[in-house]
Amino acid sequence: MTEEGDFLERNMGPVEIAKRARLAARRLASVSSETKDLVLRKVADGIDAARDAILEANRADVLEAGGSLLDRLVLDDVKLRAMAEGVRAVAALPDPSGVVLSRTLLDDGLVLEKVTCPIGVLAVIFESRPDAVTQIGSLALKSGNAAILKGGRESARSTAALLDVFAKALASFPEIPEGVLSSVADRAEVDALLALDEHIDLVIPRGGYDLVRHVKAHTRIPVLGHAEGVCHVYVDRAADEAMAMAIILDSKLQYPAACNAAETLLVHRDAAARFLVPLLSRLIDAGIELRACEATRSLAPSVPLSAATEDDWRAEYGGPMLAVRIVDSLDEAVDHVNRYGSHHTEAIVTADAAAAEAFLGRVDAAGVFHNASTRFADGFRYGFGAEVGISTSRIHARGPVGLDGLVTYKYLLRGSGQVVATYSGKDARPFQHRKLS
């Protein structure tokens, strides 16, 4: 990667960038794991060294942006250290590419292998999240994929400063081809990228509902992501009050803007009879606005509650608001979650193991938790090092997507002159189909 290459990128259109990324991906697939790990460790050191420049760029972005974007946009020393450590964590993980998943002896001298390999070229479109640069860049390089990034204009300076760290690290390794990590700047270039199904293999949108829906409506390229994060905490009849309180508060308030923050609280009627009023009062004291069903308002007349509407059960508030509903049974809770949830992350709080297993088995979501905060749905917390996003799809990757979600597989057949004619017809030779270690 050279300064000349960086200059050329700024003067290239989306088609040229995508073609270059395709060539780079093919070459990157044969770069050793050791080299990729060295690059990532150099990137992490570069983040530490460029701290002042990155924070200065981020301050300029924050001054222009303002509003609700600030929680996700603002960087500080703690976040930068976490970003650097996240890159180092990815470097320390096993290489997901080139792993033999299975070996089958079809016949003597004829062995079939199923081997993981990179997907190819990723186009990642994200909003107001500078840390997405380090997560996506490190995961793409480690897994052997080329990536084209399009950050939101509100984070343009921060994104450029972080991409500069990657560029400087990559420049030290001539075996890494130019084009493995590229970016486009203009919003108009997004739709141009989405039309390049010949050169781009997977699109990953990281942002709000409107962004994800726009991407899905304007491309034939497979899309990995989620449009909404409508997550629930269900407090079962056998729930412990203190545990329920801690999990609800963490799920809702630890980071209200996150897609894995709880948006609806379901409470079994028996649990409500025991501790609904102190539970809701504590939530109010924590600054949460509650929108409640009629049964909840009847059982807690002393608590200031707004009336919930049908729209509240489908709402992703992204802030200190919570919808509350009393249910009469576990079945009703499961039905509510499956009807109104976004298949992201759901949690049950209960001491009843049978109820927990029923909830875990019957709820349709990428993550279903027992006695744990919904905020645990995160690639770093799962041990992935980082994540490129969270997928609610049932195909390919689901939940937080780390390295394993950025590889596919191919079949390698090693023979010794065999032809299909030998295995067909009257005197066909039989296959052995024996699994090998």
Coordinates of C-alpha atoms in Angstrom, one line a residue:
M1 CA 0.0 0.0 0.0
T2 CA 1.6 3.3 -1.1
E3 CA 0.9 7.0 -0.9
E4 CA 0.3 6.9 -4.6
G5 CA -2.3 4.2 -4.0
D6 CA -4.0 6.4 -1.4
F7 CA -4.1 9.3 -3.9
L8 CA -5.5 7.1 -6.6
E9 CA -8.3 6.0 -4.3
R10 CA -9.5 9.6 -3.8
N11 CA -9.8 9.9 -7.6
M12 CA -11.4 6.6 -8.3
G13 CA -15.1 6.0 -8.7
P14 CA -17.0 3.1 -6.9
V15 CA -16.6 0.8 -9.9
E16 CA -12.8 1.1 -10.0
I17 CA -12.6 0.8 -6.2
A18 CA -14.7 -2.3 -6.3
K19 CA -12.7 -3.9 -9.1
R20 CA -9.5 -3.2 -7.2
A21 CA -11.0 -4.6 -4.0
R22 CA -11.9 -7.8 -5.9
L23 CA -8.3 -8.3 -7.1
A24 CA -7.0 -7.5 -3.6
A25 CA -9.3 -10.0 -2.0
R26 CA -8.0 -12.8 -4.2
R27 CA -4.4 -12.0 -3.3
L28 CA -5.2 -11.4 0.4
A29 CA -6.7 -15.0 0.6
S30 CA -3.2 -16.4 0.3
V31 CA -1.5 -14.0 2.8
S32 CA -0.3 -15.9 5.9
S33 CA -2.0 -15.6 9.3
E34 CA 1.2 -14.4 10.8
T35 CA 1.4 -11.4 8.5
K36 CA -2.2 -10.5 9.0
D37 CA -1.7 -10.6 12.8
L38 CA 1.4 -8.4 12.5
V39 CA -0.6 -5.8 10.5
L40 CA -3.4 -5.8 13.1
R41 CA -1.0 -5.3 16.0
K42 CA 0.6 -2.4 14.1
V43 CA -2.9 -0.9 13.6
A44 CA -3.5 -1.2 17.4
D45 CA -0.2 0.5 18.1
G46 CA -1.1 3.2 15.5
I47 CA -4.4 4.0 17.3
D48 CA -2.4 4.5 20.5
A49 CA 0.2 6.7 18.7
A50 CA -2.4 8.8 16.8
R51 CA -4.6 9.4 19.9
D52 CA -4.4 13.2 19.7
A53 CA -5.0 13.4 16.0
I54 CA -8.0 11.1 16.2
L55 CA -9.6 12.9 19.2
E56 CA -9.1 16.3 17.4
A57 CA -10.8 15.0 14.3
N58 CA -13.6 13.6 16.5
R59 CA -14.1 16.9 18.3
A60 CA -14.6 18.6 15.0
D61 CA -17.2 16.0 14.0
V62 CA -19.0 16.4 17.3
L63 CA -19.2 20.2 17.1
E64 CA -21.0 19.9 13.7
A65 CA -23.2 17.0 14.6
G66 CA -24.9 17.6 18.0
G67 CA -28.3 16.1 18.9
S68 CA -29.0 12.4 19.4
L69 CA -26.0 11.2 17.4
L70 CA -23.5 12.2 20.1
D71 CA -23.7 9.0 22.2
R72 CA -22.4 7.0 19.3
L73 CA -20.2 9.6 17.8
V74 CA -18.1 10.9 20.7
L75 CA -14.7 9.3 21.2
D76 CA -12.5 9.7 24.3
D77 CA -9.4 8.1 25.8
V78 CA -11.4 5.1 27.2
K79 CA -13.0 4.4 23.9
L80 CA -9.8 4.7 22.0
R81 CA -8.1 2.3 24.4
A82 CA -11.0 -0.1 23.9
M83 CA -10.7 0.2 20.1
A84 CA -7.0 -0.6 20.2
E85 CA -7.5 -3.6 22.5
G86 CA -10.3 -4.8 20.3
V87 CA -8.0 -4.9 17.3
R88 CA -5.4 -6.8 19.4
A89 CA -8.1 -9.2 20.5
V90 CA -8.9 -9.9 16.8
A91 CA -5.2 -10.5 16.1
A92 CA -5.1 -13.1 18.9
L93 CA -8.0 -15.1 17.5
P94 CA -7.5 -18.2 15.3
D95 CA -7.6 -17.5 11.6
P96 CA -11.1 -18.6 10.4
S97 CA -10.0 -19.2 6.8
G98 CA -8.4 -22.4 5.6
V99 CA -10.0 -24.5 8.4
V100 CA -10.9 -28.1 7.2
L101 CA -14.5 -28.7 8.4
S102 CA -14.7 -32.2 7.1
R103 CA -12.8 -34.9 5.1
T104 CA -14.5 -37.7 3.3
L105 CA -12.9 -40.6 1.5
L106 CA -15.0 -41.1 -1.6
D107 CA -12.8 -43.9 -2.8
D108 CA -9.2 -45.0 -2.5
G109 CA -7.2 -42.0 -3.7
L110 CA -10.2 -39.7 -3.9
V111 CA -10.6 -37.4 -0.9
L112 CA -13.2 -34.6 -0.5
E113 CA -12.5 -31.7 1.9
K114 CA -14.8 -28.9 3.0
V115 CA -12.6 -25.9 3.8
T116 CA -13.5 -22.4 5.0
C117 CA -12.5 -19.5 2.8
P118 CA -13.2 -15.7 2.8
I119 CA -16.4 -14.4 1.4
G120 CA -14.6 -11.9 -0.9
V121 CA -15.5 -8.2 -1.0
L122 CA -17.6 -6.6 1.7
A123 CA -19.3 -3.2 1.4
V124 CA -20.0 -1.8 4.9
I125 CA -22.2 1.3 5.3
F126 CA -22.5 2.7 8.8
E127 CA -23.8 5.8 10.6
S128 CA -22.1 7.9 13.3
R129 CA -20.0 5.1 14.7
P130 CA -16.2 5.7 14.3
D131 CA -15.5 2.5 16.2
A132 CA -17.0 0.6 13.3
V133 CA -13.9 1.4 11.3
T134 CA -11.6 -0.5 13.6
Q135 CA -14.1 -3.4 14.1
I136 CA -14.8 -3.9 10.4
G137 CA -11.2 -3.2 9.3
S138 CA -9.7 -5.7 11.7
L139 CA -12.3 -8.4 11.2
A140 CA -12.1 -8.1 7.4
L141 CA -8.3 -8.3 7.3
K142 CA -8.1 -11.2 9.7
S143 CA -10.7 -13.2 7.8
G144 CA -9.1 -12.4 4.4
N145 CA -11.8 -10.2 3.0
A146 CA -11.4 -6.8 1.2
A147 CA -13.7 -4.1 2.6
I148 CA -15.2 -0.9 1.2
L149 CA -16.3 1.4 3.9
K150 CA -18.9 4.2 3.8
G151 CA -19.2 6.1 7.0
G152 CA -21.8 8.7 7.9
R153 CA -21.0 12.3 7.0
E154 CA -21.4 13.2 10.6
S155 CA -18.3 11.0 11.4
A156 CA -16.3 11.9 8.3
R157 CA -13.2 13.3 10.0
S158 CA -13.1 10.6 12.7
T159 CA -13.4 7.9 10.0
A160 CA -10.7 9.4 7.9
A161 CA -8.3 9.7 10.9
L162 CA -8.8 6.0 11.7
L163 CA -8.5 4.9 8.1
D164 CA -5.2 6.8 8.0
V165 CA -4.0 4.5 10.8
F166 CA -4.8 1.4 8.8
A167 CA -3.2 2.9 5.7
K168 CA 0.1 3.6 7.5
A169 CA 0.1 0.1 9.0
L170 CA -0.7 -1.6 5.7
A171 CA 2.1 0.4 3.9
S172 CA 4.7 -1.5 6.0
F173 CA 3.6 -4.8 4.4
P174 CA 4.2 -5.0 0.7
E175 CA 2.6 -8.5 0.6
I176 CA -0.7 -6.9 1.4
P177 CA -2.3 -5.8 -1.9
E178 CA -3.6 -2.3 -2.4
G179 CA -7.4 -2.1 -2.2
V180 CA -7.9 -4.4 0.8
L181 CA -9.4 -1.5 2.7
S182 CA -11.1 1.3 0.8
S183 CA -13.6 4.0 1.4
V184 CA -16.1 6.2 -0.4
A185 CA -17.1 9.6 0.8
D186 CA -20.3 10.7 -1.0
R187 CA -23.8 9.6 -0.3
A188 CA -24.4 9.2 -4.0
E189 CA -21.7 6.6 -4.1
V190 CA -23.7 4.3 -1.8
D191 CA -26.3 3.5 -4.5
A192 CA -23.5 3.0 -7.0
L193 CA -21.9 0.4 -4.7
L194 CA -25.2 -1.3 -4.2
A195 CA -25.5 -1.9 -7.9
L196 CA -22.1 -3.7 -8.2
D197 CA -23.3 -7.2 -7.6
E198 CA -20.6 -8.4 -10.0
H199 CA -17.8 -7.2 -7.8
I200 CA -19.3 -7.0 -4.2
D201 CA -20.3 -10.2 -2.4
L202 CA -21.9 -8.9 0.8
V203 CA -23.4 -5.6 2.0
I204 CA -23.4 -4.9 5.8
P205 CA -25.5 -1.9 6.9
R206 CA -24.9 -0.6 10.4
G207 CA -27.4 2.0 11.3
G208 CA -31.0 2.8 11.8
Y209 CA -34.2 1.5 10.3
D210 CA -34.2 3.9 7.3
L211 CA -30.6 3.0 6.3
V212 CA -31.1 -0.7 6.4
R213 CA -34.4 -0.6 4.5
H214 CA -32.9 1.6 1.9
V215 CA -30.0 -0.8 1.4
K216 CA -32.2 -3.8 1.2
A217 CA -34.5 -2.1 -1.4
H218 CA -31.7 -0.9 -3.6
T219 CA -29.4 -4.0 -4.1
R220 CA -29.3 -7.5 -5.4
I221 CA -26.3 -8.2 -3.3
P222 CA -26.9 -10.3 -0.1
V223 CA -27.4 -8.1 2.9
L224 CA -26.4 -9.0 6.4
G225 CA -27.9 -6.9 9.2
H226 CA -31.0 -6.0 11.1
A227 CA -33.5 -3.2 10.7
E228 CA -34.7 -2.9 14.3
G229 CA -33.8 -3.8 17.8
V230 CA -37.1 -4.3 19.7
C231 CA -35.9 -6.4 22.6
H232 CA -37.8 -7.7 25.6
V233 CA -37.2 -8.6 29.2
Y234 CA -39.8 -11.0 30.6
V235 CA -40.1 -11.2 34.4
D236 CA -41.6 -14.7 35.1
R237 CA -43.8 -15.6 38.1
A238 CA -40.7 -17.3 39.7
A239 CA -38.4 -14.3 39.3
D240 CA -36.3 -12.9 42.1
E241 CA -37.1 -9.2 42.6
A242 CA -33.6 -7.9 43.1
M243 CA -32.3 -9.9 40.1
A244 CA -35.1 -8.7 37.9
M245 CA -34.5 -5.1 38.9
A246 CA -30.7 -5.3 38.1
I247 CA -31.3 -7.0 34.7
I248 CA -34.0 -4.6 33.7
L249 CA -32.0 -1.5 34.6
D250 CA -28.9 -2.8 32.8
S251 CA -30.9 -3.9 29.7
K252 CA -32.5 -0.5 29.5
L253 CA -30.1 2.1 30.9
Q254 CA -26.5 0.7 30.4
Y255 CA -26.6 2.2 26.8
P256 CA -30.2 3.1 25.8
A257 CA -29.3 3.9 22.2
A258 CA -27.9 0.4 21.5
C259 CA -29.8 -2.0 19.4
N260 CA -29.7 -4.6 22.2
A261 CA -31.2 -2.3 24.8
A262 CA -34.6 -3.5 26.2
E263 CA -37.7 -1.7 24.8
T264 CA -40.5 -3.7 26.4
L265 CA -40.9 -5.2 29.9
L266 CA -43.3 -8.1 30.3
V267 CA -44.3 -9.1 33.8
H268 CA -46.1 -12.2 34.9
R269 CA -49.3 -11.3 36.8
D270 CA -48.1 -13.3 39.9
A271 CA -44.8 -11.4 39.9
A272 CA -46.6 -8.2 39.4
A273 CA -48.7 -8.9 42.5
R274 CA -45.5 -9.3 44.6
F275 CA -43.4 -6.4 43.5
L276 CA -44.8 -4.4 40.5
V277 CA -45.1 -1.1 42.3
P278 CA -41.5 -1.0 43.8
L279 CA -40.2 -2.2 40.4
L280 CA -41.9 0.5 38.4
S281 CA -41.1 3.2 41.0
R282 CA -37.4 2.3 40.8
L283 CA -37.5 2.6 37.0
I284 CA -39.2 6.0 37.3
D285 CA -36.6 7.1 39.8
A286 CA -33.9 6.0 37.3
G287 CA -35.4 8.5 34.8
I288 CA -37.3 6.0 32.6
E289 CA -40.6 7.1 31.1
L290 CA -43.0 4.2 31.3
R291 CA -45.8 3.5 28.8
A292 CA -48.0 0.8 30.3
C293 CA -51.0 -1.5 29.5
E294 CA -54.3 -1.0 31.3
A295 CA -53.7 -3.9 33.7
T296 CA -50.4 -2.4 34.8
R297 CA -51.9 1.0 35.4
S298 CA -54.7 -0.7 37.5
L299 CA -52.2 -2.5 39.7
A300 CA -50.0 0.5 40.1
P301 CA -52.3 3.5 40.4
S302 CA -49.7 5.4 42.5
V303 CA -47.1 5.3 39.8
P304 CA -47.1 7.9 37.0
L305 CA -47.6 5.9 33.9
S306 CA -48.6 6.8 30.3
A307 CA -51.1 4.6 28.4
A308 CA -49.4 2.3 26.0
T309 CA -50.7 2.1 22.4
E310 CA -50.3 -0.7 19.9
D311 CA -47.4 1.2 18.4
D312 CA -45.5 1.1 21.7
W313 CA -45.2 -2.7 21.5
R314 CA -43.4 -2.3 18.2
A315 CA -41.3 0.8 19.2
E316 CA -37.6 1.0 19.2
Y317 CA -37.2 4.0 21.5
G318 CA -33.4 4.2 21.6
G319 CA -33.7 6.2 24.8
P320 CA -35.0 6.2 28.4
M321 CA -38.5 4.9 27.6
L322 CA -39.9 1.5 28.3
A323 CA -43.3 -0.2 27.4
V324 CA -44.7 -2.3 30.2
R325 CA -47.3 -5.1 29.9
I326 CA -48.7 -7.6 32.4
V327 CA -49.2 -11.1 31.0
D328 CA -51.1 -14.0 32.5
S329 CA -48.7 -16.8 31.5
L330 CA -45.4 -17.8 29.9
D331 CA -47.3 -18.7 26.8
E332 CA -48.7 -15.2 26.5
A333 CA -45.2 -13.7 27.0
V334 CA -43.7 -15.9 24.3
D335 CA -46.6 -15.0 21.9
H336 CA -46.0 -11.3 22.6
V337 CA -42.3 -11.5 22.0
N338 CA -42.7 -13.5 18.7
R339 CA -45.4 -11.2 17.5
Y340 CA -43.8 -7.8 18.3
G341 CA -40.1 -8.5 18.6
S342 CA -37.5 -8.0 15.9
H343 CA -35.8 -11.4 16.4
H344 CA -32.8 -9.6 17.9
T345 CA -32.3 -10.4 21.6
E346 CA -34.9 -11.5 24.3
A347 CA -34.5 -12.4 28.0
I348 CA -36.4 -14.2 30.7
V349 CA -35.8 -13.7 34.4
T350 CA -36.9 -16.7 36.4
A351 CA -35.8 -19.3 39.0
D352 CA -37.9 -21.9 37.3
A353 CA -35.6 -24.0 35.1
A354 CA -38.5 -25.5 33.1
A355 CA -39.9 -22.1 32.3
A356 CA -36.5 -20.9 31.2
E357 CA -36.0 -23.8 28.9
A358 CA -39.4 -23.3 27.4
F359 CA -38.7 -19.6 26.7
L360 CA -35.2 -20.4 25.3
G361 CA -36.6 -23.0 23.0
R362 CA -39.8 -21.3 21.8
V363 CA -38.7 -17.7 21.3
D364 CA -37.6 -16.9 17.7
A365 CA -34.6 -14.6 18.0
A366 CA -30.9 -14.5 17.3
G367 CA -30.2 -14.3 21.0
V368 CA -32.4 -15.7 23.8
F369 CA -31.1 -15.2 27.4
H370 CA -31.9 -16.6 30.8
N371 CA -31.2 -14.4 33.9
A372 CA -28.9 -12.1 31.9
S373 CA -29.1 -8.6 30.5
T374 CA -29.9 -8.2 26.8
R375 CA -26.9 -6.0 26.5
F376 CA -24.7 -9.1 26.5
A377 CA -25.6 -9.5 22.8
D378 CA -22.3 -8.1 21.5
G379 CA -19.4 -9.6 19.5
F380 CA -16.7 -8.4 21.9
R381 CA -18.6 -9.8 24.9
Y382 CA -19.1 -13.1 23.1
G383 CA -15.4 -13.4 22.7
F384 CA -15.3 -12.5 18.9
G385 CA -12.9 -9.7 19.5
A386 CA -15.2 -7.4 17.6
E387 CA -18.2 -7.6 15.3
V388 CA -19.2 -6.2 11.9
G389 CA -22.8 -6.0 13.0
I390 CA -25.7 -8.0 14.3
S391 CA -27.8 -10.1 12.0
T392 CA -31.4 -11.2 12.6
S393 CA -31.4 -13.3 9.5
R394 CA -31.9 -17.1 9.6
I395 CA -29.5 -17.7 6.8
H396 CA -25.7 -17.7 7.0
A397 CA -24.6 -15.7 10.1
R398 CA -27.0 -14.8 13.0
G399 CA -26.6 -12.6 16.1
P400 CA -23.3 -10.7 16.6
V401 CA -21.2 -11.4 13.5
G402 CA -17.5 -11.9 14.1
L403 CA -14.8 -13.7 12.1
D404 CA -16.8 -16.9 11.6
G405 CA -19.6 -14.9 9.9
L406 CA -17.1 -13.5 7.3
V407 CA -16.1 -16.9 5.9
T408 CA -17.9 -19.3 3.7
Y409 CA -16.6 -22.7 2.5
K410 CA -15.6 -24.5 -0.6
Y411 CA -15.1 -28.2 -1.5
L412 CA -11.6 -29.4 -2.5
L413 CA -11.4 -32.7 -4.2
R414 CA -8.1 -34.5 -4.5
G415 CA -8.0 -37.5 -6.8
S416 CA -5.6 -39.7 -8.6
G417 CA -7.1 -39.9 -12.1
Q418 CA -10.7 -41.0 -11.3
V419 CA -13.5 -40.4 -13.7
V420 CA -17.3 -40.6 -13.1
A421 CA -17.8 -43.3 -15.7
T422 CA -16.1 -45.7 -13.3
Y423 CA -18.9 -45.2 -10.8
S424 CA -21.9 -45.6 -13.1
G425 CA -23.4 -48.2 -15.3
K426 CA -23.8 -52.0 -14.9
D427 CA -20.4 -52.7 -13.3
A428 CA -20.2 -49.4 -11.3
R429 CA -17.6 -49.2 -8.6
P430 CA -19.2 -48.3 -5.3
F431 CA -18.3 -45.2 -3.3
Q432 CA -16.9 -45.7 0.2
H433 CA -18.1 -42.3 1.6
R434 CA -16.0 -42.8 4.8
K435 CA -15.5 -39.9 7.1
L436 CA -11.9 -39.1 7.9
S437 CA -10.5 -37.3 10.9

